Amino acid sequence: APRYPWCDKCKEKDREFTKAARSSRTQDHLDSVSFVVLDAREEKYFARKHNASCTDACELLMFKEDEPEEPYAVPGRRFAEEIQVDCYKHLLPVVSIINNKTHFDRVLTAFDTAIMGFFQRNASDSWFHRFRQVARELRGHALFGAVFNGSPAEMGIDFRVASEVEADGRPLVLLFKPKENRHVEFTGELTLEKLSHFSKVLSLPLLSQYTPESRQKYIELQVPLVMLW
């Protein structure tokens, strides 16, 4: 949590930050998370490098060992539990490399939405680089997994890969909604913008409570909305 001593906008949220740090010591998986408040005035290099500023967002930076130069910026939270949820969402790798069906099933059911890419090559594949970019952008909205040189059938998924996908080397991308017992194939041009839009739209539940936050999501994604009273 980079902070400026004279900024009073984040004091209430920082109390919850401290509470989250204390309670995480006794919780599974979170006991390995370090919580740090940093004086941005004293650590000028760090503040400039990560664009630290005094805003209403009271941003927190989450650093991961496998992505040391690419921290995730998340807004400060009003409750300690929300901070811990953010930590849980960032514990897994940005893209989990799937080696077998057991691992596939575990990642598939760990979150409301899972997006799986089936790649014909390895992690140096240029397609995988695009896939990883989307995974970073949608961190916290869905879990991402990658299967190299494997098929959906090997993971217990009844799905036939189209010949055109095999021909041009592009991966098969499937979005899974475990609670809704369905999966959808991404068939558009595999760009960061289009895959991100596809993922954000399909990550929305089929039915949810209407709130100001969800309203903003629907407006941004320009999706049809049916309301029931």
PDB file of C-alpha atoms in Angstrom:
ATOM      1  CA  ALA A   1       0.000   0.000   0.000  1.00  0.00           C
ATOM      2  CA  PRO A   2       1.968   3.070  -1.207  1.00  0.00           C
ATOM      3  CA  ARG A   3       0.848   6.081   0.817  1.00  0.00           C
ATOM      4  CA  TYR A   4       1.663   9.764   1.314  1.00  0.00           C
ATOM      5  CA  PRO A   5       1.735  10.917   4.983  1.00  0.00           C
ATOM      6  CA  TRP A   6      -0.381  14.014   4.316  1.00  0.00           C
ATOM      7  CA  CYS A   7      -3.139  12.130   2.463  1.00  0.00           C
ATOM      8  CA  ASP A   8      -6.182  11.491   4.675  1.00  0.00           C
ATOM      9  CA  LYS A   9      -8.365   9.844   1.998  1.00  0.00           C
ATOM     10  CA  CYS A  10      -7.166   6.323   2.748  1.00  0.00           C
ATOM     11  CA  LYS A  11      -7.121   6.283   6.562  1.00  0.00           C
ATOM     12  CA  GLU A  12     -10.395   4.370   6.963  1.00  0.00           C
ATOM     13  CA  LYS A  13      -9.489   1.818   4.290  1.00  0.00           C
ATOM     14  CA  ASP A  14      -6.005   1.398   5.725  1.00  0.00           C
ATOM     15  CA  ARG A  15      -7.532   0.401   9.060  1.00  0.00           C
ATOM     16  CA  GLU A  16      -9.190  -2.493   7.216  1.00  0.00           C
ATOM     17  CA  PHE A  17      -5.880  -3.200   5.456  1.00  0.00           C
ATOM     18  CA  THR A  18      -4.232  -3.594   8.857  1.00  0.00           C
ATOM     19  CA  LYS A  19      -7.092  -5.780  10.053  1.00  0.00           C
ATOM     20  CA  ALA A  20      -6.751  -7.995   6.963  1.00  0.00           C
ATOM     21  CA  ALA A  21      -3.016  -8.363   7.607  1.00  0.00           C
ATOM     22  CA  ARG A  22      -3.561  -9.470  11.208  1.00  0.00           C
ATOM     23  CA  SER A  23      -6.338 -11.961  10.493  1.00  0.00           C
ATOM     24  CA  SER A  24      -4.533 -13.472   7.481  1.00  0.00           C
ATOM     25  CA  ARG A  25      -1.827 -14.941   9.709  1.00  0.00           C
ATOM     26  CA  THR A  26      -4.153 -17.740  10.800  1.00  0.00           C
ATOM     27  CA  GLN A  27      -5.863 -18.426   7.469  1.00  0.00           C
ATOM     28  CA  ASP A  28      -4.906 -21.149   5.012  1.00  0.00           C
ATOM     29  CA  HIS A  29      -2.875 -19.901   2.025  1.00  0.00           C
ATOM     30  CA  LEU A  30      -3.013 -16.265   3.170  1.00  0.00           C
ATOM     31  CA  ASP A  31      -0.427 -16.845   5.903  1.00  0.00           C
ATOM     32  CA  SER A  32       2.268 -16.563   3.205  1.00  0.00           C
ATOM     33  CA  VAL A  33       1.054 -13.132   2.030  1.00  0.00           C
ATOM     34  CA  SER A  34       3.054 -10.101   3.206  1.00  0.00           C
ATOM     35  CA  PHE A  35       1.173  -6.854   3.868  1.00  0.00           C
ATOM     36  CA  VAL A  36       3.284  -3.696   3.663  1.00  0.00           C
ATOM     37  CA  VAL A  37       2.535   0.034   3.947  1.00  0.00           C
ATOM     38  CA  LEU A  38       5.155   2.094   2.152  1.00  0.00           C
ATOM     39  CA  ASP A  39       5.861   5.814   2.532  1.00  0.00           C
ATOM     40  CA  ALA A  40       5.840   7.026  -1.088  1.00  0.00           C
ATOM     41  CA  ARG A  41       7.638  10.218  -0.024  1.00  0.00           C
ATOM     42  CA  GLU A  42      10.599   8.263   1.298  1.00  0.00           C
ATOM     43  CA  GLU A  43      10.555   5.622  -1.470  1.00  0.00           C
ATOM     44  CA  LYS A  44      10.530   8.045  -4.409  1.00  0.00           C
ATOM     45  CA  TYR A  45      11.904   5.574  -6.958  1.00  0.00           C
ATOM     46  CA  PHE A  46       9.235   3.001  -6.158  1.00  0.00           C
ATOM     47  CA  ALA A  47       6.491   5.647  -6.239  1.00  0.00           C
ATOM     48  CA  ARG A  48       7.558   6.994  -9.633  1.00  0.00           C
ATOM     49  CA  LYS A  49       8.019   3.523 -11.132  1.00  0.00           C
ATOM     50  CA  HIS A  50       4.505   2.441 -10.144  1.00  0.00           C
ATOM     51  CA  ASN A  51       2.757   5.813 -10.586  1.00  0.00           C
ATOM     52  CA  ALA A  52       1.772   6.083  -6.921  1.00  0.00           C
ATOM     53  CA  SER A  53      -0.586   8.978  -6.266  1.00  0.00           C
ATOM     54  CA  CYS A  54      -3.055  10.274  -3.692  1.00  0.00           C
ATOM     55  CA  THR A  55      -6.531   9.446  -5.065  1.00  0.00           C
ATOM     56  CA  ASP A  56      -9.929   8.314  -3.815  1.00  0.00           C
ATOM     57  CA  ALA A  57      -9.162   4.800  -5.124  1.00  0.00           C
ATOM     58  CA  CYS A  58      -6.475   4.277  -2.428  1.00  0.00           C
ATOM     59  CA  GLU A  59      -4.893   1.651  -4.682  1.00  0.00           C
ATOM     60  CA  LEU A  60      -3.097  -1.426  -3.421  1.00  0.00           C
ATOM     61  CA  LEU A  61      -0.305  -3.061  -5.445  1.00  0.00           C
ATOM     62  CA  MET A  62      -0.140  -6.849  -5.473  1.00  0.00           C
ATOM     63  CA  PHE A  63       3.240  -8.358  -6.368  1.00  0.00           C
ATOM     64  CA  LYS A  64       3.703 -12.006  -7.300  1.00  0.00           C
ATOM     65  CA  GLU A  65       6.939 -13.993  -7.432  1.00  0.00           C
ATOM     66  CA  ASP A  66       6.250 -15.189 -10.991  1.00  0.00           C
ATOM     67  CA  GLU A  67       5.463 -11.616 -12.173  1.00  0.00           C
ATOM     68  CA  PRO A  68       7.798  -9.408 -10.100  1.00  0.00           C
ATOM     69  CA  GLU A  69       7.847  -6.495 -12.559  1.00  0.00           C
ATOM     70  CA  GLU A  70       4.106  -6.494 -13.258  1.00  0.00           C
ATOM     71  CA  PRO A  71       2.156  -5.768 -10.058  1.00  0.00           C
ATOM     72  CA  TYR A  72      -1.630  -5.783 -10.081  1.00  0.00           C
ATOM     73  CA  ALA A  73      -3.308  -2.545  -9.010  1.00  0.00           C
ATOM     74  CA  VAL A  74      -6.574  -3.038  -7.123  1.00  0.00           C
ATOM     75  CA  PRO A  75      -8.675  -0.392  -5.361  1.00  0.00           C
ATOM     76  CA  GLY A  76      -8.559  -0.105  -1.596  1.00  0.00           C
ATOM     77  CA  ARG A  77     -11.455  -1.903   0.057  1.00  0.00           C
ATOM     78  CA  ARG A  78     -13.929  -0.914   2.736  1.00  0.00           C
ATOM     79  CA  PHE A  79     -13.744  -4.276   4.520  1.00  0.00           C
ATOM     80  CA  ALA A  80     -10.848  -6.557   5.453  1.00  0.00           C
ATOM     81  CA  GLU A  81     -12.659  -9.565   3.991  1.00  0.00           C
ATOM     82  CA  GLU A  82     -12.715  -7.913   0.559  1.00  0.00           C
ATOM     83  CA  ILE A  83      -8.951  -7.413   0.687  1.00  0.00           C
ATOM     84  CA  GLN A  84      -8.495 -11.080   1.531  1.00  0.00           C
ATOM     85  CA  VAL A  85     -10.731 -12.112  -1.371  1.00  0.00           C
ATOM     86  CA  ASP A  86      -8.500 -10.057  -3.682  1.00  0.00           C
ATOM     87  CA  CYS A  87      -5.494 -11.906  -2.258  1.00  0.00           C
ATOM     88  CA  TYR A  88      -7.104 -15.302  -2.879  1.00  0.00           C
ATOM     89  CA  LYS A  89      -7.847 -14.335  -6.488  1.00  0.00           C
ATOM     90  CA  HIS A  90      -4.191 -13.532  -7.082  1.00  0.00           C
ATOM     91  CA  LEU A  91      -2.647 -16.574  -5.394  1.00  0.00           C
ATOM     92  CA  LEU A  92      -2.825 -18.807  -8.476  1.00  0.00           C
ATOM     93  CA  PRO A  93      -0.593 -18.126 -11.512  1.00  0.00           C
ATOM     94  CA  VAL A  94      -2.066 -15.738 -14.073  1.00  0.00           C
ATOM     95  CA  VAL A  95      -2.414 -18.793 -16.340  1.00  0.00           C
ATOM     96  CA  SER A  96      -2.347 -22.269 -14.787  1.00  0.00           C
ATOM     97  CA  ILE A  97      -0.486 -24.793 -16.949  1.00  0.00           C
ATOM     98  CA  ILE A  98      -2.685 -27.900 -17.023  1.00  0.00           C
ATOM     99  CA  ASN A  99      -0.861 -31.247 -17.071  1.00  0.00           C
ATOM    100  CA  ASN A 100      -3.657 -33.759 -16.464  1.00  0.00           C
ATOM    101  CA  LYS A 101      -7.408 -34.150 -16.039  1.00  0.00           C
ATOM    102  CA  THR A 102      -7.255 -33.944 -12.237  1.00  0.00           C
ATOM    103  CA  HIS A 103      -5.562 -30.559 -12.414  1.00  0.00           C
ATOM    104  CA  PHE A 104      -7.982 -29.485 -15.162  1.00  0.00           C
ATOM    105  CA  ASP A 105     -11.009 -30.329 -13.017  1.00  0.00           C
ATOM    106  CA  ARG A 106      -9.546 -28.529  -9.993  1.00  0.00           C
ATOM    107  CA  VAL A 107      -8.978 -25.276 -11.910  1.00  0.00           C
ATOM    108  CA  LEU A 108     -12.316 -25.599 -13.706  1.00  0.00           C
ATOM    109  CA  THR A 109     -14.337 -25.694 -10.476  1.00  0.00           C
ATOM    110  CA  ALA A 110     -12.321 -23.233  -8.376  1.00  0.00           C
ATOM    111  CA  PHE A 111     -14.154 -20.150  -9.629  1.00  0.00           C
ATOM    112  CA  ASP A 112     -17.452 -19.139 -11.256  1.00  0.00           C
ATOM    113  CA  THR A 113     -15.790 -18.718 -14.648  1.00  0.00           C
ATOM    114  CA  ALA A 114     -12.833 -20.586 -16.155  1.00  0.00           C
ATOM    115  CA  ILE A 115     -11.271 -19.911 -19.550  1.00  0.00           C
ATOM    116  CA  MET A 116      -9.187 -22.701 -21.063  1.00  0.00           C
ATOM    117  CA  GLY A 117      -6.869 -22.412 -24.043  1.00  0.00           C
ATOM    118  CA  PHE A 118      -5.817 -25.570 -25.904  1.00  0.00           C
ATOM    119  CA  PHE A 119      -2.511 -24.800 -27.642  1.00  0.00           C
ATOM    120  CA  GLN A 120      -0.759 -26.873 -30.297  1.00  0.00           C
ATOM    121  CA  ARG A 121       2.695 -25.684 -29.253  1.00  0.00           C
ATOM    122  CA  ASN A 122       4.340 -24.587 -25.983  1.00  0.00           C
ATOM    123  CA  ALA A 123       4.435 -21.451 -23.840  1.00  0.00           C
ATOM    124  CA  SER A 124       6.644 -19.664 -26.401  1.00  0.00           C
ATOM    125  CA  ASP A 125       3.691 -19.711 -28.815  1.00  0.00           C
ATOM    126  CA  SER A 126       2.717 -16.159 -29.870  1.00  0.00           C
ATOM    127  CA  TRP A 127      -0.943 -17.123 -29.368  1.00  0.00           C
ATOM    128  CA  PHE A 128      -0.173 -17.908 -25.724  1.00  0.00           C
ATOM    129  CA  HIS A 129       1.330 -14.435 -25.263  1.00  0.00           C
ATOM    130  CA  ARG A 130      -1.999 -12.875 -26.321  1.00  0.00           C
ATOM    131  CA  PHE A 131      -3.908 -15.284 -24.108  1.00  0.00           C
ATOM    132  CA  ARG A 132      -1.755 -14.322 -21.116  1.00  0.00           C
ATOM    133  CA  GLN A 133      -2.340 -10.609 -21.758  1.00  0.00           C
ATOM    134  CA  VAL A 134      -6.092 -11.181 -21.523  1.00  0.00           C
ATOM    135  CA  ALA A 135      -5.631 -13.259 -18.366  1.00  0.00           C
ATOM    136  CA  ARG A 136      -3.796 -10.366 -16.689  1.00  0.00           C
ATOM    137  CA  GLU A 137      -6.503  -7.901 -17.701  1.00  0.00           C
ATOM    138  CA  LEU A 138      -9.282 -10.137 -16.386  1.00  0.00           C
ATOM    139  CA  ARG A 139      -7.506 -11.219 -13.202  1.00  0.00           C
ATOM    140  CA  GLY A 140     -10.167 -11.706 -10.530  1.00  0.00           C
ATOM    141  CA  HIS A 141     -13.007 -12.138 -13.041  1.00  0.00           C
ATOM    142  CA  ALA A 142     -12.075 -15.612 -14.262  1.00  0.00           C
ATOM    143  CA  LEU A 143      -9.442 -18.328 -13.870  1.00  0.00           C
ATOM    144  CA  PHE A 144      -7.296 -19.037 -16.920  1.00  0.00           C
ATOM    145  CA  GLY A 145      -5.713 -22.361 -17.829  1.00  0.00           C
ATOM    146  CA  ALA A 146      -3.572 -23.571 -20.735  1.00  0.00           C
ATOM    147  CA  VAL A 147      -3.299 -27.091 -22.127  1.00  0.00           C
ATOM    148  CA  PHE A 148      -0.339 -27.708 -24.446  1.00  0.00           C
ATOM    149  CA  ASN A 149      -0.471 -30.478 -27.069  1.00  0.00           C
ATOM    150  CA  GLY A 150      -3.688 -31.824 -25.560  1.00  0.00           C
ATOM    151  CA  SER A 151      -7.327 -31.992 -26.603  1.00  0.00           C
ATOM    152  CA  PRO A 152     -10.640 -31.352 -24.812  1.00  0.00           C
ATOM    153  CA  ALA A 153     -11.400 -35.070 -25.081  1.00  0.00           C
ATOM    154  CA  GLU A 154      -8.312 -35.883 -23.006  1.00  0.00           C
ATOM    155  CA  MET A 155      -9.739 -33.621 -20.295  1.00  0.00           C
ATOM    156  CA  GLY A 156     -13.149 -35.291 -20.387  1.00  0.00           C
ATOM    157  CA  ILE A 157     -14.818 -32.566 -22.483  1.00  0.00           C
ATOM    158  CA  ASP A 158     -17.074 -33.655 -25.328  1.00  0.00           C
ATOM    159  CA  PHE A 159     -15.969 -31.187 -27.984  1.00  0.00           C
ATOM    160  CA  ARG A 160     -14.677 -31.642 -31.523  1.00  0.00           C
ATOM    161  CA  VAL A 161     -11.938 -29.252 -32.635  1.00  0.00           C
ATOM    162  CA  ALA A 162     -12.705 -27.621 -36.003  1.00  0.00           C
ATOM    163  CA  SER A 163     -10.265 -28.366 -38.824  1.00  0.00           C
ATOM    164  CA  GLU A 164      -9.605 -24.646 -39.487  1.00  0.00           C
ATOM    165  CA  VAL A 165      -8.389 -24.240 -35.910  1.00  0.00           C
ATOM    166  CA  GLU A 166      -5.939 -27.093 -36.390  1.00  0.00           C
ATOM    167  CA  ALA A 167      -4.802 -25.733 -39.757  1.00  0.00           C
ATOM    168  CA  ASP A 168      -3.720 -22.208 -38.785  1.00  0.00           C
ATOM    169  CA  GLY A 169      -2.264 -23.146 -35.404  1.00  0.00           C
ATOM    170  CA  ARG A 170      -4.562 -20.907 -33.388  1.00  0.00           C
ATOM    171  CA  PRO A 171      -5.680 -22.322 -30.049  1.00  0.00           C
ATOM    172  CA  LEU A 172      -9.137 -23.520 -29.163  1.00  0.00           C
ATOM    173  CA  VAL A 173     -10.490 -21.237 -26.410  1.00  0.00           C
ATOM    174  CA  LEU A 174     -13.402 -22.449 -24.284  1.00  0.00           C
ATOM    175  CA  LEU A 175     -15.136 -20.502 -21.538  1.00  0.00           C
ATOM    176  CA  PHE A 176     -16.651 -22.672 -18.810  1.00  0.00           C
ATOM    177  CA  LYS A 177     -19.438 -21.810 -16.365  1.00  0.00           C
ATOM    178  CA  PRO A 178     -19.362 -24.798 -13.966  1.00  0.00           C
ATOM    179  CA  LYS A 179     -22.383 -23.737 -11.899  1.00  0.00           C
ATOM    180  CA  GLU A 180     -24.438 -23.318 -15.067  1.00  0.00           C
ATOM    181  CA  ASN A 181     -23.080 -26.579 -16.525  1.00  0.00           C
ATOM    182  CA  ARG A 182     -22.145 -25.047 -19.882  1.00  0.00           C
ATOM    183  CA  HIS A 183     -19.175 -24.013 -21.973  1.00  0.00           C
ATOM    184  CA  VAL A 184     -18.880 -21.672 -24.951  1.00  0.00           C
ATOM    185  CA  GLU A 185     -16.272 -21.540 -27.706  1.00  0.00           C
ATOM    186  CA  PHE A 186     -14.592 -18.280 -28.671  1.00  0.00           C
ATOM    187  CA  THR A 187     -14.745 -18.115 -32.479  1.00  0.00           C
ATOM    188  CA  GLY A 188     -13.797 -14.493 -33.235  1.00  0.00           C
ATOM    189  CA  GLU A 189     -10.489 -12.976 -34.240  1.00  0.00           C
ATOM    190  CA  LEU A 190      -8.025 -13.763 -31.469  1.00  0.00           C
ATOM    191  CA  THR A 191      -7.083 -10.229 -30.432  1.00  0.00           C
ATOM    192  CA  LEU A 192      -6.706  -8.784 -26.944  1.00  0.00           C
ATOM    193  CA  GLU A 193      -9.702  -6.491 -27.410  1.00  0.00           C
ATOM    194  CA  LYS A 194     -12.119  -9.115 -28.768  1.00  0.00           C
ATOM    195  CA  LEU A 195     -11.112 -11.929 -26.440  1.00  0.00           C
ATOM    196  CA  SER A 196     -11.357  -9.563 -23.464  1.00  0.00           C
ATOM    197  CA  HIS A 197     -14.859  -8.466 -24.509  1.00  0.00           C
ATOM    198  CA  PHE A 198     -15.953 -12.077 -25.038  1.00  0.00           C
ATOM    199  CA  SER A 199     -14.594 -13.095 -21.640  1.00  0.00           C
ATOM    200  CA  LYS A 200     -16.160 -10.153 -19.794  1.00  0.00           C
ATOM    201  CA  VAL A 201     -19.594 -10.728 -21.366  1.00  0.00           C
ATOM    202  CA  LEU A 202     -19.638 -14.479 -20.715  1.00  0.00           C
ATOM    203  CA  SER A 203     -18.257 -13.991 -17.204  1.00  0.00           C
ATOM    204  CA  LEU A 204     -21.512 -12.272 -16.236  1.00  0.00           C
ATOM    205  CA  PRO A 205     -24.027 -14.652 -14.588  1.00  0.00           C
ATOM    206  CA  LEU A 206     -27.213 -15.407 -16.517  1.00  0.00           C
ATOM    207  CA  LEU A 207     -29.263 -14.052 -13.617  1.00  0.00           C
ATOM    208  CA  SER A 208     -28.079 -11.648 -10.928  1.00  0.00           C
ATOM    209  CA  GLN A 209     -29.297  -8.883  -8.637  1.00  0.00           C
ATOM    210  CA  TYR A 210     -29.365  -5.482 -10.298  1.00  0.00           C
ATOM    211  CA  THR A 211     -27.021  -3.006  -8.620  1.00  0.00           C
ATOM    212  CA  PRO A 212     -25.396   0.293  -9.637  1.00  0.00           C
ATOM    213  CA  GLU A 213     -22.115  -1.589 -10.148  1.00  0.00           C
ATOM    214  CA  SER A 214     -23.680  -4.235 -12.401  1.00  0.00           C
ATOM    215  CA  ARG A 215     -25.535  -1.517 -14.319  1.00  0.00           C
ATOM    216  CA  GLN A 216     -22.212   0.099 -15.150  1.00  0.00           C
ATOM    217  CA  LYS A 217     -20.865  -3.245 -16.395  1.00  0.00           C
ATOM    218  CA  TYR A 218     -23.859  -3.739 -18.700  1.00  0.00           C
ATOM    219  CA  ILE A 219     -23.434  -0.224 -20.095  1.00  0.00           C
ATOM    220  CA  GLU A 220     -19.713  -0.698 -20.721  1.00  0.00           C
ATOM    221  CA  LEU A 221     -20.187  -4.096 -22.402  1.00  0.00           C
ATOM    222  CA  GLN A 222     -23.301  -2.995 -24.360  1.00  0.00           C
ATOM    223  CA  VAL A 223     -25.171  -6.238 -23.711  1.00  0.00           C
ATOM    224  CA  PRO A 224     -28.974  -6.713 -23.749  1.00  0.00           C
ATOM    225  CA  LEU A 225     -30.619  -6.538 -20.331  1.00  0.00           C
ATOM    226  CA  VAL A 226     -33.943  -7.958 -19.162  1.00  0.00           C
ATOM    227  CA  MET A 227     -35.163  -6.780 -15.763  1.00  0.00           C
ATOM    228  CA  LEU A 228     -37.691  -8.485 -13.479  1.00  0.00           C
ATOM    229  CA  TRP A 229     -39.522  -6.805 -10.569  1.00  0.00           C
TER     230      TRP A 229
END
